[in-house]
């Protein structure tokens, strides 16, 4: 018996979202009296024994370069075999883009019930019940997994990374890796920018900013704070900002520690993508803007007057 | 070319979210239901565009739902598509739903199976991957662009921190998101035509669900916003630094 955590890597490094999954999986292991093991696919430059600090006792690697590129079909087969070999009863993924591609396939392969978007540790007092986000963050469902093997995909930023002392044993898992059917012909990563889905802080602008020429109010603050930038749907639709910045019901859903919204009304469809943020700050000149109801901090004021002063104050703070 | 488009219904995006029967059921009375936006705006419209480019294309719609979903599926048919199949079952279990779709797809010889990125009510983002695994097909998740050339499909899909272009031979399952197509409004001709398009009802396969919803809860209400005067924005920065400790 064990808990198996899938650790997603990019360019040889384990992603932060996967370290959250590792901490979460280790906590389930502690709760159910078993050990936490991890699986890493592809070639990794990081010292994997150091993953012991997240509570992982063993890391299974399949260091085959074919796996440096995600093919969900190939991944699911390898993970299924490793899960069987390590006697995994619970398999944990991050509910990031890799998790969304692979976990459903694994669920079918192992006939293991899957809950995606988990936000808390499972309740194992009576059965196995996992709390997940539903209705785009407007509610939670407590879902019972009714199979012997269970799969959980943990929402990003829903569980804090915890560390202690420890060293993991690293062993290569011998298996055959299929040839992917899918060919990757181009990869286009937004260089130098913080990816929206992984950012701790997100600065976002809406139609209240009047035009793309005013976006320095958003990007200057983002640069100072090492933050990612986002926008409301109409802003992307009228091409003031690139489409990949659109957050909300029909865009990307994010859950940063700080979501800073400038000139955004806070329509329910916008909130659906950002309401899981830990702290929400709203700058809007309309005191009736619905966003204030969902906010933790706010200023009722003109962004063109308020934002330059905020940027100055942050500059001063950073210089200290 | 034969395309299967998966259609699900969800409460309108502005619907009040409340629960009934001791918080075990969504309180659906009086709620306006819509086609899940990802299914309507992106996957269905892209399928229609492919048919416009090659009129020999056949589009089937599928939904796994009770008879109360017929108006939604008719609305989807009004946008386009040749016929619809409704698997007569109500379930929240992704594996159950995916198994029903896969069973229909297995005998239908589809080249392309489209799903939406996720349902905006249960937010599973699971059905596409499950259908692909059940049919042993490749799965291209979160596609924002798709082109066809003979037997090869090229898709741009979202990955963490960027995009990737993928190529694969048909058949394939694709989950669709923003970028795939532009939202369309059904016209009068489409609405009239949809009335006479076939809507086949089939009974579900016996499949044991893997999960069940025990209960729902609503998130705790926010404590309320702390407003800072517009004359003193520096105070907001101080609060975020010292109180909220977010930077
Ligand atoms: C099915 C569906 C799905 C949708 N999905 C999404 C989605 O995913 N994401 C999304 O964002 N929207 C989505 N929408 C659209 C959504 O309903 C709103 O129309 C949209 O979010 C509004 O964008 P906005 O706040 O930027 O613009 P507006 O509604 O025009 O608001 C601009 C705000 O800026 C304020 N303002 C103006 N000038 C200033 C100033 N000088 N200083 C400070 N404040 C100022 C105004 O008071 C106002 O509150 C969806 C709609 C539907 C129907
Ligand atoms: N009951 C259903 N019937 C048909 N298709 C569905 C159903 N539920 C979900 N889907 C499809 O699967 C996609 C992803 O749903 P989900 O995995 O539940 O988030 C949706 O966008 C639909 O295209």
Coordinates of N, CA and C in Angstrom, one line a residue, chain A residues 92-286:
Chain A
X92 N -2.1 10.9 -6.7 CA -2.3 12.3 -6.6 C -1.7 13.0 -7.8
X93 N -2.5 13.9 -8.5 CA -2.0 14.8 -9.5 C -2.2 16.2 -9.1
X94 N -1.4 17.1 -9.7 CA -1.9 18.5 -9.6 C -2.9 18.7 -10.7
X95 N -3.9 19.5 -10.5 CA -5.0 19.7 -11.5 C -4.5 20.8 -12.5
X96 N -3.3 20.7 -12.9 CA -2.7 21.6 -13.9 C -3.0 21.0 -15.3
X97 N -2.4 21.6 -16.3 CA -2.8 21.2 -17.6 C -2.3 19.8 -17.9
X98 N -1.2 19.3 -17.4 CA -0.8 18.0 -17.5 C -1.7 17.0 -16.8
X99 N -2.1 17.4 -15.6 CA -3.0 16.5 -14.8 C -4.4 16.4 -15.5
X100 N -4.8 17.5 -16.1 CA -6.1 17.4 -16.9 C -6.0 16.5 -18.1
X101 N -4.9 16.3 -18.7 CA -4.7 15.5 -19.8 C -4.6 14.0 -19.4
X102 N -3.9 13.8 -18.3 CA -3.5 12.4 -18.0 C -4.4 11.7 -17.0
X103 N -4.8 12.4 -15.9 CA -5.6 11.8 -14.9 C -6.9 11.1 -15.4
X104 N -7.7 11.7 -16.3 CA -8.9 11.0 -16.8 C -8.5 9.7 -17.5
X105 N -7.4 9.6 -18.2 CA -7.1 8.4 -18.9 C -6.7 7.3 -17.9
X106 N -5.9 7.8 -16.9 CA -5.5 6.8 -15.8 C -6.7 6.2 -15.1
X107 N -7.7 7.1 -14.9 CA -8.9 6.7 -14.2 C -9.6 5.5 -14.9
X108 N -9.7 5.7 -16.2 CA -10.3 4.6 -17.0 C -9.4 3.3 -17.0
X109 N -8.1 3.5 -17.2 CA -7.2 2.4 -17.2 C -7.2 1.6 -15.9
X110 N -7.3 2.2 -14.8 CA -7.3 1.5 -13.5 C -8.7 1.3 -12.9
X111 N -9.7 1.8 -13.6 CA -11.1 1.8 -13.1 C -11.0 2.4 -11.7
X112 N -10.3 3.5 -11.6 CA -10.2 4.2 -10.3 C -11.0 5.5 -10.3
X113 N -11.8 5.7 -9.4 CA -12.6 6.9 -9.3 C -11.8 8.2 -9.2
X114 N -12.1 9.2 -10.0 CA -11.3 10.4 -10.1 C -12.1 11.6 -9.6
X115 N -11.4 12.4 -8.7 CA -12.0 13.7 -8.4 C -11.0 14.8 -8.8
X116 N -11.4 15.7 -9.7 CA -10.5 16.8 -10.1 C -10.9 18.0 -9.4
X117 N -9.9 18.9 -9.2 CA -10.1 20.2 -8.5 C -10.3 20.1 -7.0
X118 N -9.6 19.1 -6.4 CA -9.8 19.0 -4.9 C -9.2 20.2 -4.2
X119 N -9.8 20.6 -3.1 CA -9.3 21.7 -2.4 C -9.0 21.4 -0.9
X120 N -9.1 20.2 -0.5 CA -8.8 19.9 0.9 C -8.5 18.4 1.0
X121 N -7.9 18.0 2.1 CA -7.5 16.6 2.3 C -8.8 15.8 2.4
X122 N -8.8 14.5 1.9 CA -10.0 13.7 1.9 C -10.4 13.4 3.4
X123 N -11.7 13.3 3.5 CA -12.3 12.8 4.8 C -12.4 11.3 4.7
X124 N -11.6 10.7 5.6 CA -11.6 9.2 5.5 C -12.2 8.6 6.7
X125 N -13.0 9.4 7.5 CA -13.6 8.9 8.7 C -14.8 7.9 8.4
X126 N -15.4 8.1 7.2 CA -16.5 7.2 6.8 C -16.5 7.2 5.3
X127 N -15.8 6.2 4.8 CA -15.6 6.2 3.3 C -14.4 7.0 2.9
X128 N -14.5 7.6 1.7 CA -13.4 8.4 1.2 C -14.0 9.6 0.4
X129 N -14.1 10.7 1.1 CA -14.8 11.9 0.5 C -13.9 13.0 0.3
X130 N -13.9 13.5 -1.0 CA -13.0 14.6 -1.4 C -13.8 15.9 -1.7
X131 N -13.4 17.0 -1.1 CA -14.0 18.3 -1.3 C -13.4 18.9 -2.6
X132 N -14.3 19.2 -3.5 CA -13.8 19.9 -4.8 C -14.6 21.1 -5.1
X133 N -14.0 22.0 -5.9 CA -14.7 23.2 -6.4 C -15.7 22.8 -7.5
X134 N -16.9 23.3 -7.4 CA -17.9 23.2 -8.5 C -18.5 24.6 -8.7
X135 N -19.2 24.7 -9.8 CA -19.9 25.9 -10.2 C -18.8 27.0 -10.2
X136 N -17.7 26.7 -10.8 CA -16.6 27.7 -11.0 C -16.3 28.5 -9.8
X137 N -16.1 27.7 -8.7 CA -15.7 28.4 -7.4 C -16.8 28.9 -6.6
X138 N -18.0 28.8 -7.1 CA -19.2 29.3 -6.3 C -19.7 28.3 -5.3
X139 N -19.2 27.1 -5.3 CA -19.7 26.1 -4.3 C -18.7 25.0 -4.3
X140 N -18.8 24.1 -3.3 CA -18.0 22.9 -3.2 C -18.9 21.6 -3.3
X141 N -18.4 20.6 -3.8 CA -19.1 19.3 -3.7 C -18.2 18.4 -2.9
X142 N -18.8 17.6 -2.1 CA -18.1 16.5 -1.3 C -18.3 15.2 -2.1
X143 N -17.3 14.7 -2.7 CA -17.5 13.6 -3.6 C -16.9 12.3 -3.0
X144 N -17.7 11.3 -3.0 CA -17.3 10.0 -2.5 C -16.7 9.2 -3.6
X145 N -15.5 8.7 -3.4 CA -14.9 7.8 -4.4 C -15.1 6.4 -3.9
X146 N -15.8 5.6 -4.8 CA -16.3 4.3 -4.4 C -15.5 3.2 -4.9
X147 N -14.2 3.4 -5.3 CA -13.4 2.3 -5.9 C -12.2 2.1 -5.0
X148 N -11.6 0.9 -5.1 CA -10.4 0.5 -4.3 C -9.3 1.5 -4.5
X149 N -9.0 1.8 -5.8 CA -7.9 2.7 -6.1 C -8.6 4.1 -6.4
X150 N -8.0 5.1 -5.9 CA -8.6 6.5 -6.0 C -7.6 7.4 -6.6
X151 N -8.1 8.4 -7.4 CA -7.2 9.4 -8.0 C -7.8 10.8 -7.7
X152 N -6.9 11.6 -7.2 CA -7.3 13.0 -6.9 C -6.4 14.0 -7.6
X153 N -7.0 15.0 -8.3 CA -6.2 16.0 -8.9 C -6.4 17.3 -8.0
X154 N -5.4 17.8 -7.4 CA -5.4 18.9 -6.5 C -5.4 20.2 -7.2
X155 N -6.3 21.1 -6.8 CA -6.3 22.4 -7.4 C -5.0 23.1 -7.1
X156 N -4.5 24.0 -8.0 CA -3.3 24.7 -7.7 C -3.6 25.7 -6.6
X157 N -2.6 26.0 -5.8 CA -2.7 27.0 -4.7 C -3.8 26.7 -3.7
X158 N -4.2 25.4 -3.6 CA -5.3 25.0 -2.6 C -4.7 24.4 -1.4
X159 N -3.4 24.0 -1.5 CA -2.8 23.3 -0.3 C -1.3 23.8 -0.2
X160 N -0.9 24.2 1.0 CA 0.4 24.8 1.1 C 1.5 23.7 1.1
X161 N 2.6 24.1 0.6 CA 3.8 23.2 0.6 C 4.3 23.1 2.0
X162 N 4.5 21.9 2.5 CA 5.1 21.7 3.8 C 6.4 20.9 3.7
X163 N 7.3 21.3 4.5 CA 8.6 20.6 4.4 C 9.1 20.2 5.8
X164 N 9.9 19.1 5.9 CA 10.6 18.7 7.1 C 11.9 18.0 6.7
X165 N 12.6 17.4 7.6 CA 13.8 16.8 7.1 C 13.5 15.4 6.5
X166 N 14.3 15.1 5.5 CA 14.1 13.7 4.9 C 14.8 13.6 3.5
X167 N 15.1 12.4 3.2 CA 15.8 12.1 2.0 C 15.0 10.9 1.3
X168 N 14.7 11.1 0.0 CA 14.0 10.0 -0.7 C 14.9 9.1 -1.4
X169 N 14.5 7.8 -1.4 CA 15.3 6.8 -2.2 C 14.9 7.0 -3.7
X170 N 15.8 7.1 -4.6 CA 15.5 7.3 -6.0 C 15.8 6.0 -6.7
X171 N 14.8 5.4 -7.4 CA 15.0 4.2 -8.2 C 14.4 4.3 -9.5
X172 N 15.1 3.7 -10.5 CA 14.6 3.7 -11.9 C 13.5 2.6 -12.0
X173 N 12.4 3.0 -12.6 CA 11.3 2.0 -12.8 C 11.5 1.5 -14.2
X174 N 11.7 0.2 -14.3 CA 12.0 -0.4 -15.7 C 10.6 -0.7 -16.4
X175 N 10.5 -0.1 -17.5 CA 9.2 -0.3 -18.3 C 9.5 0.1 -19.7
X176 N 8.6 -0.4 -20.6 CA 8.7 0.0 -22.0 C 7.9 1.2 -22.2
X177 N 8.5 2.2 -22.9 CA 7.7 3.4 -23.2 C 7.3 3.4 -24.7
X178 N 6.0 3.5 -24.9 CA 5.4 3.5 -26.2 C 5.9 4.7 -27.1
X179 N 5.8 4.5 -28.4 CA 6.1 5.7 -29.2 C 4.8 6.5 -29.3
X180 N 4.9 7.8 -29.0 CA 3.7 8.7 -29.0 C 3.1 8.7 -30.4
X181 N 1.8 8.8 -30.4 CA 1.0 8.9 -31.6 C 1.0 10.4 -32.0
X182 N 1.1 11.3 -31.0 CA 1.0 12.7 -31.2 C 2.4 13.2 -31.4
X183 N 2.5 14.1 -32.4 CA 3.8 14.7 -32.7 C 3.7 16.1 -32.3
X184 N 4.7 16.6 -31.5 CA 4.8 18.0 -31.2 C 5.6 18.7 -32.3
X185 N 5.0 19.6 -33.0 CA 5.7 20.3 -34.1 C 6.2 21.7 -33.7
X186 N 5.7 22.3 -32.7 CA 6.2 23.6 -32.2 C 5.8 23.8 -30.8
X187 N 6.6 24.5 -30.0 CA 6.3 24.9 -28.7 C 6.5 26.4 -28.6
X188 N 5.6 27.0 -27.9 CA 5.7 28.5 -27.9 C 5.4 28.9 -26.4
X189 N 6.5 29.0 -25.7 CA 6.4 29.4 -24.3 C 6.6 30.9 -24.2
X190 N 5.7 31.6 -23.4 CA 5.9 33.0 -23.3 C 7.1 33.3 -22.4
X191 N 8.2 33.7 -23.1 CA 9.5 33.8 -22.4 C 9.5 35.0 -21.5
X192 N 10.2 34.9 -20.4 CA 10.4 36.0 -19.5 C 9.2 36.4 -18.7
X193 N 8.0 36.0 -19.1 CA 6.8 36.4 -18.3 C 6.5 35.3 -17.3
X194 N 5.8 35.7 -16.3 CA 5.4 34.7 -15.3 C 4.1 34.0 -15.8
X195 N 4.1 32.7 -16.0 CA 2.9 32.1 -16.5 C 1.7 32.3 -15.5
X196 N 0.6 32.7 -16.1 CA -0.6 33.1 -15.4 C -1.0 32.1 -14.4
X197 N -1.0 30.8 -14.8 CA -1.6 29.7 -13.9 C -0.6 29.4 -12.8
X198 N 0.6 29.9 -12.9 CA 1.6 29.5 -11.8 C 1.9 30.7 -10.9
X199 N 1.4 31.9 -11.3 CA 1.8 33.2 -10.6 C 1.2 33.3 -9.2
X200 N 2.0 33.8 -8.3 CA 1.6 34.1 -6.9 C 0.8 35.4 -6.9
X201 N 1.1 36.3 -7.7 CA 0.5 37.6 -7.8 C 0.0 37.9 -9.2
X202 N -1.2 38.3 -9.4 CA -1.7 38.6 -10.8 C -2.3 40.0 -10.7
X203 N -1.8 40.9 -11.7 CA -2.4 42.2 -11.8 C -3.2 42.2 -13.1
X204 N -4.5 42.7 -13.0 CA -5.4 42.5 -14.1 C -6.1 43.8 -14.4
X205 N -6.4 44.0 -15.7 CA -7.1 45.3 -16.1 C -8.3 45.0 -16.9
X206 N -9.3 45.9 -16.8 CA -10.5 45.8 -17.5 C -10.8 46.9 -18.4
X207 N -12.0 47.0 -18.9 CA -12.4 48.0 -19.9 C -12.3 49.4 -19.3
X208 N -12.3 49.5 -18.0 CA -12.1 50.8 -17.3 C -10.8 51.5 -17.7
X209 N -9.8 50.8 -18.2 CA -8.5 51.4 -18.5 C -8.5 52.1 -19.9
X210 N -9.7 52.0 -20.6 CA -9.9 52.8 -21.8 C -9.2 52.4 -23.0
X211 N -8.0 51.8 -22.9 CA -7.3 51.5 -24.2 C -5.9 50.9 -23.9
X212 N -5.4 50.1 -24.8 CA -4.1 49.4 -24.6 C -3.0 50.3 -24.3
X213 N -3.1 51.6 -24.7 CA -1.9 52.5 -24.5 C -1.8 52.8 -23.0
X214 N -2.8 52.5 -22.2 CA -2.7 52.8 -20.7 C -2.3 51.6 -19.9
X215 N -1.8 50.5 -20.6 CA -1.6 49.3 -19.8 C -0.4 49.3 -18.9
X216 N 0.5 50.4 -19.1 CA 1.6 50.5 -18.2 C 1.2 50.5 -16.7
X217 N 0.0 51.0 -16.5 CA -0.6 51.0 -15.1 C -0.6 49.6 -14.6
X218 N -0.9 48.6 -15.5 CA -0.9 47.2 -15.1 C 0.5 46.6 -15.1
X219 N 1.2 46.8 -16.2 CA 2.4 46.1 -16.4 C 3.6 46.6 -15.5
X220 N 3.6 47.9 -15.2 CA 4.6 48.4 -14.4 C 4.5 47.8 -13.0
X221 N 3.3 47.8 -12.5 CA 3.1 47.2 -11.1 C 3.4 45.7 -11.2
X222 N 3.1 45.0 -12.2 CA 3.4 43.6 -12.4 C 4.9 43.4 -12.3
X223 N 5.6 44.2 -13.1 CA 7.1 44.0 -13.1 C 7.7 44.2 -11.7
X224 N 7.2 45.3 -11.0 CA 7.7 45.5 -9.7 C 7.5 44.4 -8.7
X225 N 6.4 43.7 -8.9 CA 6.0 42.6 -8.0 C 6.3 41.2 -8.5
X226 N 6.9 41.1 -9.7 CA 7.2 39.8 -10.3 C 5.9 39.1 -10.5
X227 N 4.9 39.8 -10.9 CA 3.6 39.3 -11.1 C 3.2 39.0 -12.5
X228 N 2.2 38.1 -12.8 CA 1.7 37.9 -14.1 C 0.6 38.9 -14.4
X229 N 0.3 39.1 -15.6 CA -0.8 40.1 -16.0 C -2.0 39.3 -16.6
X230 N -3.2 39.9 -16.3 CA -4.4 39.2 -16.8 C -5.4 40.3 -17.3
X231 N -6.5 39.9 -17.8 CA -7.5 40.9 -18.3 C -8.9 40.3 -18.3
X232 N -9.9 41.2 -18.4 CA -11.3 40.7 -18.6 C -11.5 40.3 -20.0
X233 N -12.6 39.6 -20.2 CA -12.9 39.1 -21.6 C -13.0 40.2 -22.6
X234 N -13.8 41.2 -22.4 CA -13.9 42.2 -23.5 C -12.6 42.8 -23.9
X235 N -11.7 42.9 -22.9 CA -10.4 43.5 -23.2 C -9.6 42.6 -24.2
X236 N -9.7 41.3 -24.0 CA -9.1 40.3 -25.0 C -9.8 40.3 -26.3
X237 N -11.2 40.4 -26.2 CA -12.0 40.3 -27.4 C -11.7 41.5 -28.4
X238 N -11.5 42.7 -27.8 CA -11.2 43.8 -28.6 C -9.7 44.0 -28.9
X239 N -8.9 42.9 -28.5 CA -7.5 42.9 -28.8 C -6.6 44.0 -28.2
X240 N -7.1 44.4 -27.0 CA -6.2 45.3 -26.2 C -5.1 44.5 -25.6
X241 N -5.4 43.3 -25.3 CA -4.4 42.4 -24.7 C -4.5 41.0 -25.3
X242 N -3.4 40.2 -25.2 CA -3.5 38.8 -25.8 C -4.5 37.9 -25.2
X243 N -5.1 37.0 -26.0 CA -6.1 36.1 -25.5 C -5.8 35.3 -24.3
X244 N -4.5 34.9 -24.2 CA -4.1 34.0 -23.1 C -4.2 34.7 -21.8
X245 N -4.4 36.0 -21.8 CA -4.5 36.7 -20.5 C -6.0 36.8 -20.0
X246 N -6.9 36.3 -20.8 CA -8.4 36.4 -20.4 C -8.7 35.4 -19.3
X247 N -9.1 36.0 -18.2 CA -9.5 35.1 -17.1 C -11.0 35.1 -16.9
X248 N -11.6 34.1 -16.3 CA -13.0 34.0 -16.1 C -13.6 32.7 -16.5
X249 N -14.9 32.7 -16.5 CA -15.7 31.5 -16.8 C -15.3 30.9 -18.1
X250 N -15.1 31.7 -19.1 CA -14.7 31.2 -20.4 C -13.2 31.3 -20.7
X251 N -12.5 31.9 -19.8 CA -11.0 32.0 -20.0 C -10.3 31.1 -19.1
X252 N -9.2 31.6 -18.5 CA -8.5 30.7 -17.5 C -9.0 31.0 -16.1
X253 N -9.0 29.9 -15.3 CA -9.3 30.1 -13.9 C -8.0 30.1 -13.1
X254 N -7.9 31.1 -12.2 CA -6.6 31.2 -11.5 C -6.9 31.3 -10.0
X255 N -5.9 31.1 -9.1 CA -6.1 31.2 -7.7 C -4.8 31.7 -7.0
X256 N -4.4 32.9 -7.4 CA -3.1 33.4 -6.9 C -3.3 33.8 -5.4
X257 N -2.2 34.2 -4.8 CA -2.3 34.8 -3.4 C -2.9 36.2 -3.5
X258 N -2.6 36.9 -4.5 CA -3.1 38.3 -4.7 C -3.6 38.5 -6.1
X259 N -4.9 38.9 -6.2 CA -5.5 39.2 -7.5 C -5.8 40.7 -7.4
X260 N -5.2 41.5 -8.2 CA -5.3 43.0 -8.2 C -6.1 43.4 -9.4
X261 N -7.3 43.9 -9.3 CA -8.2 44.2 -10.4 C -8.4 45.7 -10.6
X262 N -8.0 46.2 -11.8 CA -8.1 47.6 -12.0 C -9.1 47.9 -13.1
X263 N -10.1 48.6 -12.8 CA -11.1 49.0 -13.9 C -11.9 47.8 -14.4
X264 N -12.2 46.8 -13.5 CA -13.0 45.6 -13.9 C -14.2 45.7 -13.1
X265 N -15.4 45.5 -13.7 CA -16.7 45.6 -13.0 C -16.9 44.5 -12.0
X266 N -16.4 43.3 -12.3 CA -16.6 42.1 -11.4 C -17.9 41.4 -11.8
X267 N -18.1 41.3 -13.1 CA -19.3 40.5 -13.5 C -19.1 39.0 -13.0
X268 N -20.2 38.4 -12.8 CA -20.2 37.0 -12.2 C -19.3 36.1 -13.1
X269 N -19.3 36.3 -14.4 CA -18.5 35.4 -15.2 C -17.0 35.7 -15.0
X270 N -16.7 36.9 -14.7 CA -15.3 37.2 -14.4 C -14.9 36.6 -13.1
X271 N -15.8 36.8 -12.1 CA -15.5 36.3 -10.7 C -15.2 34.8 -10.8
X272 N -16.0 34.1 -11.6 CA -15.9 32.6 -11.7 C -14.4 32.2 -11.9
X273 N -13.6 33.0 -12.6 CA -12.2 32.6 -12.8 C -11.2 33.1 -11.8
X274 N -11.7 34.0 -10.9 CA -10.7 34.5 -9.9 C -11.1 34.5 -8.5
X275 N -12.3 34.0 -8.2 CA -12.8 34.0 -6.8 C -12.1 33.1 -5.9
X276 N -11.2 32.2 -6.4 CA -10.5 31.4 -5.4 C -9.2 32.0 -5.0
X277 N -8.9 33.3 -5.5 CA -7.7 34.0 -5.1 C -7.8 34.2 -3.6
X278 N -6.6 34.2 -2.9 CA -6.6 34.4 -1.4 C -7.0 35.8 -1.1
X279 N -6.3 36.8 -1.7 CA -6.6 38.2 -1.4 C -7.0 38.9 -2.7
X280 N -8.1 39.6 -2.7 CA -8.6 40.3 -3.9 C -8.6 41.8 -3.6
X281 N -7.9 42.6 -4.5 CA -7.9 44.0 -4.4 C -8.6 44.6 -5.6
X282 N -9.5 45.6 -5.4 CA -10.2 46.2 -6.5 C -10.1 47.7 -6.5
X283 N -9.7 48.2 -7.7 CA -9.6 49.6 -7.9 C -10.7 49.9 -9.0
X284 N -11.7 50.7 -8.5 CA -12.8 51.0 -9.5 C -13.5 52.3 -9.1
X285 N -13.8 53.1 -10.1 CA -14.3 54.4 -9.7 C -15.8 54.4 -9.3
X286 N -16.4 53.2 -9.6 CA -17.9 53.1 -9.2 C -18.1 52.4 -7.9

